[in-house]
């Protein structure tokens, strides 16, 4: 609950912005609440807004005060509003006729020259999806993020035609953002939403470091927007690395920017603001929505409006808008995946076939390879040290996250340290300590991971795995005057490098609904070169390399735009199916895909869903597993949510059948059985989107310890038969508890292979009711 003084500060800021005197009227202990009113009674936005104000006035005492309490009116995807209410007011409002639910607001957090070639989308090839889709021309990608830096060359409008006719949105001016100047035929819409966050933050926005406008003070939104739909920009590199032409996945698609995340506490986004952005985006006519935003574990249920992403995305998907979200960056631990609603495409992060090797030559002429991002000259043979302390734990002084160095020991030398901390903070603090003590370089030995960031002020930091670090340490301990030479990194692409699931990428199983596979798909999200804001501390010349599922998400959003351009009538579920069933389980080079972790292992569906995105394959999947709105409602019923909660989410009166549907029968392009005891028969249907006259035959890769059969094992399509049903029966061989085993079911016609992942765990002693899955 905010203190009176902090609320007063917010109110003073809002008085300045709105020119209204609210201080005496709004209670100091008020908090933003989201009010749900159920199904819309009509489609007139003005009448809906007036009705929201009238309802609020009944507990506020007057329309004037109701107007001051109102934060947002939700008018397009659903009916409701956000308002500043005391607990007493919220309780009274919840008891009024027509009010379905009143809940408090919540906060969410923020989560390339080679990547598109790696995915088979070279601009030089005339036969790929990039050209077949006219590079996404006519498709509108909405990005909910930190805004955009419109002057970036990635957002130039060269060669673009008129704004798509279905666009109904606006471009709003604000701090250092002039709608007339900064919007064009690439950035066709730009808005910002902050009222929900300001009401919760308790302090005025620092306008010396942030802009009350769509302008991006962080860099995150500029990076994701340019990755999804940036125009071609030649001769780009970062610290001399990754040189080439950058572009977005859909270079001719248009961008609609919805700034919902702000430079507050590291990057925060309010559910009330996110819901309003969804509401407006639905009205504006976007075709795809990209959100590199997450929350935290434990997750809210899909029918809890505090998860603004699950709620807003449901309404978007119900209107044919595909929603793409990041899986989060809390890997490699299991059950860390976020954005798990089945109507969302949830994206994991992978590496690609590019690295930045740096040679480390020791005084004994042995050379090792690390990875780094720094420019600077070669560091000739310099003294090499490893801080060791006396006493029972001599290695404690060599931990990167707790280095304590003096200038006498370190000046002019290269320091080796070790860390098991996966977060970047250990390397950042170590480089600062070495630099402050007069050192000239740092070698960090850590768990293997390909995600890189430069150290502050371009200080030479080289990362090696712990095995190489130990070999360097043995050299130091066996030599009176150890020396080392560090060369600047180079860019290496292609074989023998293979793609891996990134160390940080969040993993399944799904902690809300284990029977729904998450993540769905993986895409490049490591060392992605794209545009950024000049205020990005790591940026160089308007560009930067970043890593995260925030970067993999717009890769998928860009490809979704290309698919939408080629197949405008495909539903969001059909697009997801096309991506999942054609994904690479082996990398484009044919090498197996591993998942970084402790230890590194072969990737499975909980690491990357169907696999790494294969854009050209997704353009012609052969068959799709489609789902309409009724299918999602069936899912909600199978979860056991009550009728009022489901009705509130879907925006219409819903009554679940007396017999609860099986969640396993949801027509997803995957099958996940978290608790197999007795044989189970699962239903699926596929729609032919390929040649009308086709025969597909089934091939099963059976999960260990199970028996799997398909009926029928052949599907015959013709000009009148486009959709067919089949069943899969799975039973356990051994009556024992196991972990998950993995396999696949594929349908092939000689041209297409339509593969879905199978994930099965047998449990005969169950810690919970398996029927709840």
XYZ file of C-alpha atoms in Angstrom:
773
model
C 0.000 0.000 0.000
C 1.408 3.403 -0.946
C 2.223 5.984 1.744
C 0.265 9.287 1.764
C 3.343 11.256 0.718
C 4.171 9.003 -2.240
C 0.602 9.059 -3.453
C 0.648 12.845 -3.171
C 3.721 12.876 -5.416
C 1.901 10.823 -8.039
C -1.115 13.031 -7.839
C 0.976 16.176 -8.268
C 2.483 14.685 -11.431
C -0.956 13.754 -12.738
C -2.198 17.276 -11.948
C 0.648 18.638 -14.042
C -0.126 16.283 -16.907
C -3.893 16.609 -16.889
C -4.386 20.097 -15.526
C -6.849 18.781 -12.952
C -6.885 19.296 -9.171
C -7.248 15.834 -7.670
C -5.267 15.967 -4.465
C -8.117 16.750 -2.115
C -10.484 14.224 -3.636
C -8.571 10.956 -4.174
C -7.950 8.974 -0.994
C -4.297 8.510 -0.076
C -4.744 4.777 0.442
C -6.188 4.152 -3.004
C -4.721 1.529 -5.345
C -5.388 0.716 -8.977
C -7.968 -2.056 -9.364
C -9.159 -3.747 -12.553
C -12.941 -4.077 -12.794
C -14.424 -6.753 -15.067
C -17.977 -6.345 -16.345
C -18.292 -9.503 -18.426
C -19.644 -9.633 -21.948
C -19.915 -6.370 -23.885
C -23.545 -5.324 -24.318
C -22.806 -3.368 -27.505
C -19.889 -2.267 -29.706
C -20.128 1.507 -29.310
C -16.900 2.541 -27.509
C -18.281 5.901 -26.339
C -21.387 4.368 -24.797
C -19.233 1.747 -23.068
C -16.947 4.434 -21.644
C -19.938 6.477 -20.434
C -21.427 3.400 -18.773
C -18.109 2.712 -17.011
C -18.011 6.274 -15.647
C -21.656 6.033 -14.540
C -20.970 2.793 -12.682
C -17.906 4.242 -10.963
C -19.863 7.357 -10.029
C -22.258 5.267 -7.946
C -19.496 4.582 -5.422
C -17.448 7.762 -5.985
C -20.370 10.087 -5.325
C -20.178 12.156 -8.510
C -19.257 11.877 -12.183
C -16.494 14.444 -11.637
C -14.756 12.352 -9.011
C -15.390 9.190 -11.026
C -13.545 10.809 -13.929
C -10.600 11.521 -11.638
C -10.548 7.983 -10.247
C -10.739 6.389 -13.715
C -7.411 5.178 -15.125
C -8.550 3.292 -18.257
C -11.756 2.209 -19.915
C -11.473 -1.159 -21.686
C -13.829 -1.040 -24.651
C -12.713 -3.281 -27.504
C -11.592 -6.766 -26.459
C -13.774 -6.847 -23.348
C -15.795 -4.554 -21.103
C -14.259 -3.164 -17.922
C -12.105 -0.416 -16.506
C -9.151 0.337 -14.238
C -9.621 2.852 -11.444
C -7.940 4.137 -8.269
C -9.983 2.677 -5.417
C -9.699 2.175 -1.705
C -10.327 -1.329 -0.421
C -13.741 -0.172 0.797
C -14.635 1.284 -2.599
C -13.420 -1.861 -4.362
C -15.607 -3.996 -2.088
C -18.688 -1.832 -2.690
C -18.080 -1.868 -6.455
C -17.751 -5.665 -6.507
C -21.237 -5.940 -4.986
C -22.959 -3.900 -7.697
C -25.108 -5.657 -10.341
C -23.179 -6.330 -13.553
C -19.753 -6.304 -11.882
C -18.132 -9.708 -12.321
C -14.866 -9.177 -10.470
C -12.638 -6.480 -8.940
C -8.938 -7.272 -8.456
C -5.811 -5.231 -7.648
C -3.333 -4.303 -10.364
C 0.003 -6.188 -10.653
C 3.404 -5.642 -12.281
C 5.283 -7.488 -15.020
C 8.982 -7.384 -15.969
C 10.979 -7.120 -19.163
C 12.621 -10.326 -20.171
C 20.785 -9.422 -36.376
C 23.254 -10.013 -39.112
C 23.428 -13.787 -38.972
C 20.249 -15.127 -37.377
C 18.051 -14.856 -40.484
C 20.638 -16.556 -42.710
C 20.920 -19.272 -40.057
C 17.140 -19.749 -40.319
C 17.294 -20.064 -44.116
C 16.086 -16.538 -44.936
C 18.990 -15.072 -46.863
C 17.814 -12.051 -48.853
C 19.889 -13.399 -51.759
C 17.715 -16.509 -52.175
C 14.652 -15.906 -54.389
C 12.846 -19.097 -53.342
C 12.432 -18.679 -49.581
C 9.451 -17.453 -47.583
C 10.969 -13.966 -47.307
C 10.325 -13.324 -51.010
C 7.187 -15.457 -51.370
C 5.530 -13.318 -48.692
C 6.720 -9.970 -50.149
C 8.725 -9.648 -46.908
C 5.532 -9.286 -44.883
C 4.148 -6.299 -46.782
C 0.671 -5.343 -45.597
C 1.012 -7.091 -42.213
C 1.019 -5.048 -38.994
C 3.113 -6.182 -36.011
C 2.159 -4.666 -32.672
C 5.003 -4.528 -30.148
C 4.272 -4.099 -26.430
C 7.577 -3.014 -24.918
C 9.592 0.068 -23.870
C 8.809 2.125 -26.968
C 10.962 2.930 -29.990
C 13.823 5.200 -31.102
C 12.292 6.375 -34.385
C 15.459 7.946 -35.826
C 17.122 4.539 -36.106
C 17.819 3.657 -39.737
C 16.103 0.313 -39.070
C 12.782 2.148 -39.227
C 13.218 3.916 -42.541
C 10.268 3.722 -44.934
C 12.192 3.353 -48.181
C 10.329 1.230 -50.702
C 7.196 0.843 -48.592
C 3.767 1.496 -50.049
C 0.776 3.100 -48.354
C -0.264 2.262 -44.797
C -2.416 -0.915 -44.831
C -6.083 -0.068 -45.266
C -7.164 -2.101 -42.233
C -5.131 0.088 -39.859
C -7.352 2.129 -37.505
C -4.794 3.235 -34.933
C -3.092 6.522 -34.146
C 0.326 8.024 -33.556
C 0.538 10.136 -30.385
C 2.984 12.958 -29.693
C 4.779 13.406 -26.374
C 8.213 14.057 -24.887
C 10.676 14.328 -27.802
C 8.230 12.474 -30.037
C 6.404 14.351 -32.782
C 3.773 12.149 -34.411
C 3.997 14.046 -37.704
C 7.771 13.629 -37.931
C 8.480 10.342 -36.187
C 5.713 8.143 -37.556
C 5.971 7.083 -41.191
C 5.035 4.176 -43.431
C 7.156 1.827 -41.234
C 6.136 3.087 -37.768
C 2.446 3.558 -38.484
C 1.276 3.786 -34.882
C 2.825 4.731 -31.543
C 1.146 5.123 -28.154
C 2.090 4.920 -24.505
C 0.326 3.644 -21.382
C 1.618 4.571 -17.934
C -1.301 5.536 -15.714
C -1.538 2.076 -14.153
C 2.170 2.027 -13.291
C 2.260 5.598 -11.938
C -0.631 4.892 -9.621
C 1.301 1.930 -8.171
C 4.879 3.248 -8.282
C 4.307 5.913 -5.664
C 6.808 8.350 -7.184
C 6.764 10.720 -10.148
C 8.485 9.494 -13.297
C 12.066 10.725 -13.644
C 11.724 12.620 -16.902
C 15.461 13.210 -17.144
C 15.935 9.483 -17.859
C 12.546 8.544 -19.305
C 10.104 10.043 -21.816
C 6.344 10.438 -21.428
C 5.908 9.417 -25.036
C 6.529 6.402 -27.289
C 10.252 7.288 -27.339
C 12.442 4.489 -25.945
C 14.765 5.443 -23.075
C 15.764 1.819 -22.415
C 16.637 0.305 -25.797
C 14.750 -2.957 -25.252
C 11.732 -2.001 -27.359
C 13.849 -0.603 -30.189
C 15.844 -3.848 -30.272
C 12.770 -6.100 -30.348
C 10.927 -3.944 -32.910
C 13.874 -3.867 -35.299
C 14.348 -7.628 -34.890
C 10.718 -8.275 -35.834
C 10.305 -5.819 -38.715
C 13.389 -3.651 -39.167
C 14.246 -2.388 -42.643
C 17.515 -3.326 -44.358
C 20.575 -1.505 -42.946
C 23.981 -2.247 -44.487
C 27.488 -2.189 -43.043
C 26.549 -2.786 -39.410
C 28.703 -4.390 -36.721
C 29.147 -4.270 -32.959
C 32.638 -3.684 -31.650
C 33.859 -4.882 -35.041
C 31.975 -8.190 -34.682
C 29.088 -9.684 -36.664
C 29.618 -7.354 -39.608
C 26.941 -7.390 -42.295
C 23.448 -6.219 -43.212
C 20.820 -6.254 -40.495
C 17.100 -6.568 -41.101
C 13.992 -7.732 -39.313
C 12.195 -10.997 -39.930
C 9.536 -9.181 -41.959
C 11.330 -6.121 -43.423
C 8.236 -4.821 -45.219
C 5.816 -5.327 -42.321
C 4.598 -2.254 -40.461
C 5.080 -1.518 -36.770
C 2.527 -0.393 -34.202
C 4.284 0.557 -30.962
C 2.587 0.259 -27.570
C 4.880 1.501 -24.819
C 3.822 -0.297 -21.641
C 7.186 -0.851 -19.908
C 9.111 1.924 -18.255
C 12.587 2.642 -16.941
C 11.526 2.065 -13.358
C 13.149 -0.509 -11.040
C 14.989 -2.100 -13.962
C 11.990 -2.128 -16.311
C 8.434 -2.567 -15.052
C 5.085 -2.960 -16.794
C 1.663 -2.733 -15.137
C -1.135 -5.224 -15.863
C -3.604 -2.336 -16.177
C -1.397 -0.725 -18.843
C -0.826 -4.028 -20.666
C -4.554 -4.749 -20.768
C -5.241 -1.273 -22.156
C -2.586 -1.758 -24.839
C -4.158 -5.092 -25.823
C -7.571 -3.427 -25.904
C -6.389 -0.670 -28.223
C -4.307 -2.998 -30.408
C -7.380 -5.160 -31.033
C -9.253 -2.068 -32.173
C -6.313 -0.723 -34.187
C -6.129 -3.705 -36.541
C -2.778 -5.336 -35.739
C -2.201 -8.820 -37.176
C 0.535 -10.021 -34.788
C 1.464 -9.011 -31.242
C 4.984 -9.448 -29.851
C 5.579 -9.266 -26.089
C 9.013 -9.772 -24.561
C 7.486 -9.409 -21.092
C 7.060 -11.859 -18.234
C 6.085 -12.097 -14.581
C 7.491 -14.506 -12.019
C 6.968 -17.960 -10.556
C 4.455 -18.887 -9.138
C 2.230 -17.875 -12.022
C -1.341 -16.630 -11.931
C -3.985 -18.836 -13.540
C -5.220 -17.992 -17.032
C -8.534 -16.693 -15.649
C -6.856 -14.375 -13.130
C -6.741 -10.863 -14.595
C -3.541 -10.109 -12.684
C -1.892 -11.986 -15.537
C -2.691 -9.201 -17.985
C -0.885 -11.037 -20.760
C -2.974 -14.233 -20.572
C -6.188 -12.216 -20.373
C -5.369 -9.704 -23.090
C -3.926 -12.333 -25.415
C -7.064 -14.467 -25.174
C -9.181 -11.616 -26.518
C -6.614 -10.915 -29.237
C -6.414 -14.558 -30.356
C -10.214 -14.825 -30.317
C -10.164 -12.047 -32.933
C -7.556 -13.742 -35.121
C -4.463 -11.919 -33.813
C -1.470 -14.186 -33.177
C 0.279 -13.425 -29.872
C 3.963 -14.305 -29.401
C 5.602 -14.164 -25.944
C 8.954 -15.016 -24.383
C 9.422 -18.118 -22.224
C 11.522 -16.059 -19.714
C 15.187 -16.170 -18.731
C 15.184 -18.333 -15.593
C 16.729 -21.494 -17.071
C 18.141 -24.018 -17.012
C 15.983 -25.047 -14.034
C 12.819 -27.035 -14.784
C 9.317 -25.548 -14.455
C 10.498 -21.974 -14.992
C 8.658 -21.282 -18.275
C 6.218 -18.345 -18.239
C 3.430 -17.158 -20.570
C 2.002 -20.664 -20.562
C -1.556 -20.077 -21.824
C -2.207 -22.484 -24.730
C -3.403 -19.699 -27.058
C 0.021 -17.987 -26.829
C 3.089 -18.976 -28.888
C 5.755 -19.264 -26.166
C 9.334 -18.900 -27.388
C 12.561 -20.353 -26.009
C 15.987 -18.991 -26.952
C 18.660 -20.794 -28.936
C 22.141 -19.994 -30.130
C 23.033 -20.094 -33.819
C 26.063 -21.045 -35.903
C 28.089 -17.967 -34.976
C 30.708 -17.376 -32.306
C 33.283 -14.769 -31.362
C 36.419 -16.766 -30.558
C 39.310 -15.130 -28.772
C 42.713 -16.794 -28.516
C 44.466 -17.013 -25.162
C 48.138 -17.902 -25.528
C 50.062 -18.860 -22.383
C 53.745 -18.363 -21.799
C 54.363 -22.043 -22.547
C 52.945 -21.444 -26.072
C 49.747 -23.372 -25.424
C 46.693 -21.635 -26.920
C 43.089 -21.903 -25.796
C 39.928 -20.399 -27.249
C 37.504 -18.320 -25.253
C 34.725 -15.947 -26.323
C 34.598 -12.195 -25.879
C 33.324 -8.848 -27.103
C 35.938 -6.108 -26.981
C 37.729 -3.980 -29.531
C 41.096 -2.642 -28.388
C 44.538 -3.860 -29.406
C 46.116 -7.211 -28.685
C 47.399 -7.531 -25.135
C 50.972 -8.759 -25.558
C 52.491 -11.132 -23.048
C 51.486 -9.784 -19.653
C 51.715 -11.288 -16.195
C 48.867 -13.662 -15.349
C 47.636 -14.134 -11.786
C 44.997 -16.062 -9.875
C 44.115 -14.601 -6.478
C 44.652 -17.289 -3.842
C 44.221 -16.785 -0.128
C 45.951 -18.512 2.749
C 44.037 -20.744 5.107
C 41.550 -23.569 4.781
C 39.850 -22.276 1.601
C 42.561 -20.927 -0.723
C 40.200 -20.649 -3.717
C 37.721 -18.283 -2.013
C 39.721 -15.228 -3.089
C 39.439 -16.270 -6.747
C 35.653 -16.131 -6.990
C 34.650 -13.604 -9.643
C 31.702 -12.285 -7.643
C 33.828 -11.501 -4.572
C 37.229 -10.370 -5.890
C 39.153 -8.133 -3.515
C 42.282 -6.898 -5.242
C 45.029 -4.374 -4.561
C 46.979 -2.396 -7.128
C 50.349 -3.816 -6.080
C 49.192 -7.330 -6.889
C 47.186 -6.589 -10.063
C 48.519 -3.495 -11.851
C 49.422 -4.291 -15.460
C 48.326 -7.919 -15.146
C 45.598 -10.239 -16.414
C 43.466 -11.883 -13.708
C 41.859 -15.336 -13.819
C 38.745 -15.948 -11.710
C 36.091 -18.656 -11.427
C 32.320 -18.454 -10.933
C 29.340 -20.776 -10.796
C 26.909 -17.843 -10.817
C 24.992 -17.834 -14.105
C 23.922 -14.196 -13.945
C 25.994 -11.494 -15.580
C 26.596 -9.708 -12.259
C 29.588 -11.909 -11.354
C 31.484 -10.913 -14.509
C 30.483 -7.261 -14.218
C 31.721 -6.963 -10.633
C 34.926 -8.866 -11.423
C 35.809 -6.659 -14.392
C 35.166 -3.526 -12.325
C 37.420 -4.817 -9.550
C 40.253 -5.739 -11.928
C 40.036 -2.430 -13.803
C 39.996 -0.404 -10.585
C 43.105 -2.240 -9.369
C 44.963 -1.420 -12.588
C 44.620 -4.788 -14.298
C 44.637 -4.994 -18.105
C 42.397 -7.997 -18.673
C 40.143 -10.655 -17.139
C 39.643 -14.348 -17.887
C 36.382 -15.716 -16.443
C 36.024 -19.488 -16.027
C 32.353 -20.480 -15.808
C 29.678 -22.946 -16.863
C 29.621 -23.203 -20.670
C 27.258 -20.655 -22.219
C 27.275 -18.759 -25.501
C 25.510 -15.599 -24.289
C 28.010 -12.739 -24.231
C 28.036 -9.116 -23.140
C 30.906 -6.648 -23.264
C 32.341 -5.480 -19.983
C 32.050 -1.820 -19.039
C 34.166 0.635 -21.000
C 35.232 -2.113 -23.400
C 37.460 -3.750 -20.794
C 38.942 -7.029 -22.141
C 36.870 -9.817 -20.536
C 37.230 -13.307 -21.983
C 34.954 -16.199 -21.019
C 36.128 -19.821 -20.985
C 34.545 -22.943 -19.591
C 35.689 -24.282 -16.241
C 37.769 -27.053 -17.831
C 39.894 -24.578 -19.783
C 40.001 -22.289 -16.747
C 41.375 -25.148 -14.651
C 44.087 -25.887 -17.218
C 45.098 -22.211 -17.166
C 45.128 -22.326 -13.360
C 47.406 -25.393 -13.371
C 49.793 -23.465 -15.633
C 49.794 -20.530 -13.193
C 50.491 -22.790 -10.235
C 53.328 -24.619 -12.015
C 55.146 -21.549 -13.337
C 57.225 -18.986 -11.462
C 56.275 -16.090 -13.779
C 53.134 -17.015 -15.731
C 52.388 -14.937 -18.830
C 49.438 -14.626 -21.185
C 48.654 -12.967 -24.515
C 45.061 -11.980 -25.368
C 43.937 -11.338 -28.938
C 40.744 -9.423 -29.829
C 37.842 -11.647 -30.912
C 36.934 -12.540 -34.478
C 33.613 -13.543 -36.033
C 33.223 -17.206 -36.990
C 30.120 -18.611 -38.698
C 28.952 -21.966 -40.073
C 30.212 -25.462 -39.403
C 31.449 -26.911 -37.092
C 29.302 -24.735 -34.822
C 25.912 -26.144 -33.859
C 22.864 -24.530 -32.340
C 21.988 -25.079 -28.679
C 19.171 -24.075 -26.376
C 20.563 -21.134 -24.397
C 21.575 -21.646 -20.773
C 19.227 -18.914 -19.538
C 16.173 -20.007 -21.552
C 13.339 -21.050 -19.206
C 12.314 -24.700 -19.336
C 9.211 -26.796 -18.944
C 7.252 -28.598 -17.711
C 4.472 -26.050 -17.478
C 3.983 -25.299 -13.754
C 0.289 -24.354 -14.158
C -0.858 -27.089 -16.516
C 1.749 -29.847 -17.031
C -0.368 -31.395 -19.810
C 0.173 -28.301 -21.993
C 3.648 -28.361 -23.523
C 5.627 -25.157 -23.035
C 7.694 -23.652 -24.547
C 6.251 -24.156 -28.037
C 9.232 -23.280 -30.210
C 12.794 -21.951 -30.034
C 14.463 -19.219 -32.077
C 17.792 -17.374 -32.019
C 18.107 -15.296 -28.867
C 21.848 -15.174 -28.155
C 24.114 -12.281 -29.192
C 21.463 -10.766 -31.452
C 22.595 -7.619 -33.263
C 19.833 -5.049 -33.728
C 19.017 -1.373 -33.258
C 18.878 0.249 -29.833
C 18.331 3.565 -28.138
C 21.366 5.867 -27.831
C 20.638 5.742 -24.094
C 21.481 2.024 -23.978
C 24.741 1.915 -21.995
C 25.966 -1.075 -24.013
C 25.070 0.393 -27.406
C 27.565 1.414 -30.068
C 26.584 3.505 -33.075
C 22.884 2.883 -32.477
C 23.239 -0.898 -32.386
C 23.877 -3.515 -29.734
C 24.083 -7.256 -29.184
C 21.660 -8.568 -26.580
C 20.664 -12.046 -25.414
C 17.418 -13.356 -23.951
C 14.049 -14.798 -24.853
C 13.221 -11.119 -25.384
C 15.329 -11.438 -28.539
C 13.968 -14.820 -29.695
C 10.347 -13.652 -29.371
C 10.478 -11.001 -32.144
C 12.247 -13.509 -34.390
C 9.106 -15.632 -34.228
C 6.809 -12.589 -34.488
C 8.568 -11.592 -37.710
C 8.088 -15.058 -39.203
C 4.452 -15.084 -38.107
C 4.041 -11.874 -40.127
C 5.481 -13.599 -43.205
C 3.147 -16.573 -42.698
C 0.199 -14.207 -42.268
C 1.090 -12.480 -45.536
C 1.202 -15.823 -47.351
C -1.805 -17.368 -45.603
C -4.081 -14.519 -44.445
C -6.889 -16.894 -43.495
C -4.833 -19.072 -41.166
C -5.879 -18.874 -37.517
C -3.351 -18.209 -34.726
C -3.559 -21.925 -33.839
C -2.831 -22.955 -37.440
C 0.201 -20.663 -37.493
C 1.465 -22.105 -34.204
C 0.940 -25.637 -35.557
C 2.869 -24.845 -38.734
C 5.812 -23.594 -36.654
C 5.832 -26.485 -34.179
C 5.320 -29.388 -36.617
C 8.058 -28.276 -39.028
C 10.669 -27.186 -36.460
C 14.220 -28.491 -36.512
C 15.130 -31.074 -33.862
C 18.527 -31.141 -35.512
C 20.036 -27.798 -36.428
C 20.127 -26.556 -40.030
C 23.568 -28.164 -40.260
C 22.055 -31.563 -39.415
C 23.834 -31.755 -36.067
C 21.813 -32.620 -32.941
C 20.557 -29.737 -30.847
C 21.868 -29.668 -27.300
C 20.601 -27.676 -24.337
C 23.090 -25.688 -22.307
C 22.951 -26.412 -18.601
C 24.726 -28.261 -15.843
C 25.529 -30.537 -17.554
C 24.861 -29.874 -21.221
C 22.470 -32.479 -22.647
C 20.479 -33.338 -25.741
C 17.509 -30.975 -25.968
C 14.007 -32.296 -25.350
C 10.528 -30.745 -25.778
C 10.703 -29.045 -22.362
C 13.759 -27.159 -23.623
C 12.567 -26.117 -27.095
C 9.018 -27.369 -27.722
C 8.851 -28.655 -31.275
C 12.441 -27.527 -31.965
C 14.171 -24.536 -33.542
C 11.940 -22.549 -35.885
C 12.151 -23.524 -39.561
C 10.500 -20.620 -41.442
C 10.533 -22.130 -44.928
C 9.082 -25.381 -43.633
C 6.360 -23.540 -41.723
C 5.227 -21.850 -44.940
C 4.188 -25.256 -46.323
C 3.435 -27.564 -43.363
C 1.069 -29.937 -45.185
C -1.282 -30.423 -42.228
C -2.202 -28.189 -39.281
C -3.722 -28.846 -35.877
C -6.293 -26.046 -35.697
C -8.214 -24.682 -32.701
C -11.136 -22.252 -32.672
C -12.389 -20.240 -29.702
C -14.645 -23.104 -28.556
C -11.545 -25.291 -28.224
C -9.985 -22.855 -25.774
C -13.233 -22.726 -23.819
C -13.150 -26.531 -23.646
C -9.611 -26.259 -22.272
C -10.760 -23.854 -19.565
C -13.560 -26.264 -18.618
C -11.068 -29.157 -18.473
C -9.007 -27.128 -15.995
C -11.960 -27.087 -13.621
C -12.370 -23.310 -13.565
C -15.878 -22.281 -12.558
C -18.369 -20.996 -15.123
C -18.240 -17.395 -13.899
C -14.430 -17.240 -14.159
C -14.528 -18.653 -17.687
C -17.383 -16.349 -18.703
C -15.411 -13.390 -17.402
C -12.351 -14.288 -19.471
C -14.085 -15.194 -22.732
C -16.561 -12.305 -22.601
C -19.682 -14.408 -22.978
C -21.887 -16.571 -20.785
C -20.302 -20.032 -20.608
C -21.537 -23.226 -19.009
C -19.188 -26.193 -18.860
C -20.532 -29.705 -19.484
C -21.283 -31.858 -16.450
C -18.608 -34.327 -17.523
C -15.312 -32.476 -17.477
C -13.535 -32.668 -20.881
C -10.106 -34.266 -21.023
C -7.348 -31.696 -21.259
C -5.396 -34.241 -23.321
C -7.955 -33.864 -26.128
C -7.151 -30.198 -26.740
C -6.103 -30.114 -30.401
C -2.532 -28.964 -29.783
C 0.465 -29.874 -31.981
C 1.925 -31.821 -29.048
C 0.923 -34.493 -26.536
C 2.115 -34.288 -22.939
C 0.959 -36.821 -20.354
C 2.228 -35.894 -16.885
C 0.752 -38.902 -15.112
C 0.166 -42.068 -17.168
C -1.260 -44.926 -15.125
C -3.885 -46.657 -17.219
C -4.004 -46.764 -21.026
C -5.317 -43.489 -22.415
C -6.826 -42.699 -25.808
C -6.363 -39.149 -27.060
C -8.234 -37.377 -29.851
C -6.710 -35.131 -32.494
C -7.801 -33.671 -35.832
C -5.718 -32.297 -38.677
C -6.624 -29.995 -41.549
C -4.995 -30.376 -44.947
C -3.464 -27.105 -46.167
C -1.352 -28.759 -48.875
C -2.224 -30.589 -52.077
C -5.920 -31.635 -52.019
C -5.192 -35.224 -53.089
C -2.862 -36.473 -50.339
C -2.259 -39.606 -48.301
C -0.394 -39.276 -45.006
C 0.980 -42.263 -43.107
C 1.906 -42.303 -39.424
C 5.338 -42.967 -37.964
C 5.803 -43.232 -34.207
C 8.971 -42.625 -32.231
C 7.836 -44.324 -29.022
C 8.770 -42.834 -25.623
C 10.738 -45.367 -23.582
C 8.579 -47.670 -21.478
C 5.356 -47.075 -23.406
C 3.303 -48.607 -26.199
C 1.805 -46.137 -28.686
C -0.666 -46.837 -31.479
C -2.534 -44.589 -33.922
C -5.937 -45.230 -35.454
C -6.210 -44.935 -38.395
C -2.560 -45.071 -39.349
C -3.239 -43.499 -42.756
C -5.165 -40.303 -43.566
C -6.633 -39.875 -47.057
C -7.543 -36.346 -48.154
C -9.214 -35.183 -51.344
C -10.983 -32.122 -52.687
C -13.985 -32.685 -50.416
C -12.217 -34.127 -47.354
C -9.947 -31.470 -45.816
C -10.203 -32.367 -42.131
C -9.793 -35.800 -40.516
C -9.812 -37.125 -36.965
C -7.597 -39.786 -35.443
C -6.813 -41.210 -32.017
C -3.581 -42.052 -30.239
C -3.565 -44.752 -27.551
C -0.686 -44.752 -25.083
C -0.058 -47.294 -22.329
C 2.778 -47.983 -19.904
C 4.838 -51.169 -20.057
C 6.148 -51.014 -16.478
C 4.086 -50.268 -13.369
C 6.507 -47.817 -11.807
C 7.079 -44.116 -11.343
C 9.454 -42.579 -13.873
C 10.612 -39.239 -15.108
C 9.552 -37.970 -18.523
C 10.446 -39.880 -21.667
C 10.113 -38.356 -25.104
C 9.136 -39.386 -28.598
C 7.124 -38.110 -31.549
C 4.233 -38.805 -33.898
C 4.790 -37.891 -37.537
C 2.473 -37.846 -40.541
C 4.267 -37.989 -43.898
C 3.046 -37.878 -47.510
C 6.418 -38.045 -49.264
C 6.693 -34.240 -49.372
C 5.833 -33.107 -45.853
C 6.693 -34.487 -42.429
C 4.234 -33.197 -39.819
C 5.804 -34.029 -36.449
C 4.439 -33.433 -32.962
C 6.411 -34.137 -29.763
C 5.271 -36.772 -27.251
C 6.219 -36.370 -23.578
C 5.109 -39.071 -21.140
C 5.669 -39.713 -17.440
C 4.275 -42.833 -15.762
C 3.072 -42.448 -12.181
C 1.451 -45.208 -10.147
C 1.918 -43.504 -6.769
C 0.487 -40.082 -7.437
C 1.114 -37.070 -5.156
C -1.994 -35.334 -6.537
C -5.154 -35.998 -8.502
C -4.025 -36.709 -12.057
C -7.472 -35.738 -13.297
C -6.634 -32.146 -12.400
C -4.189 -32.125 -15.298
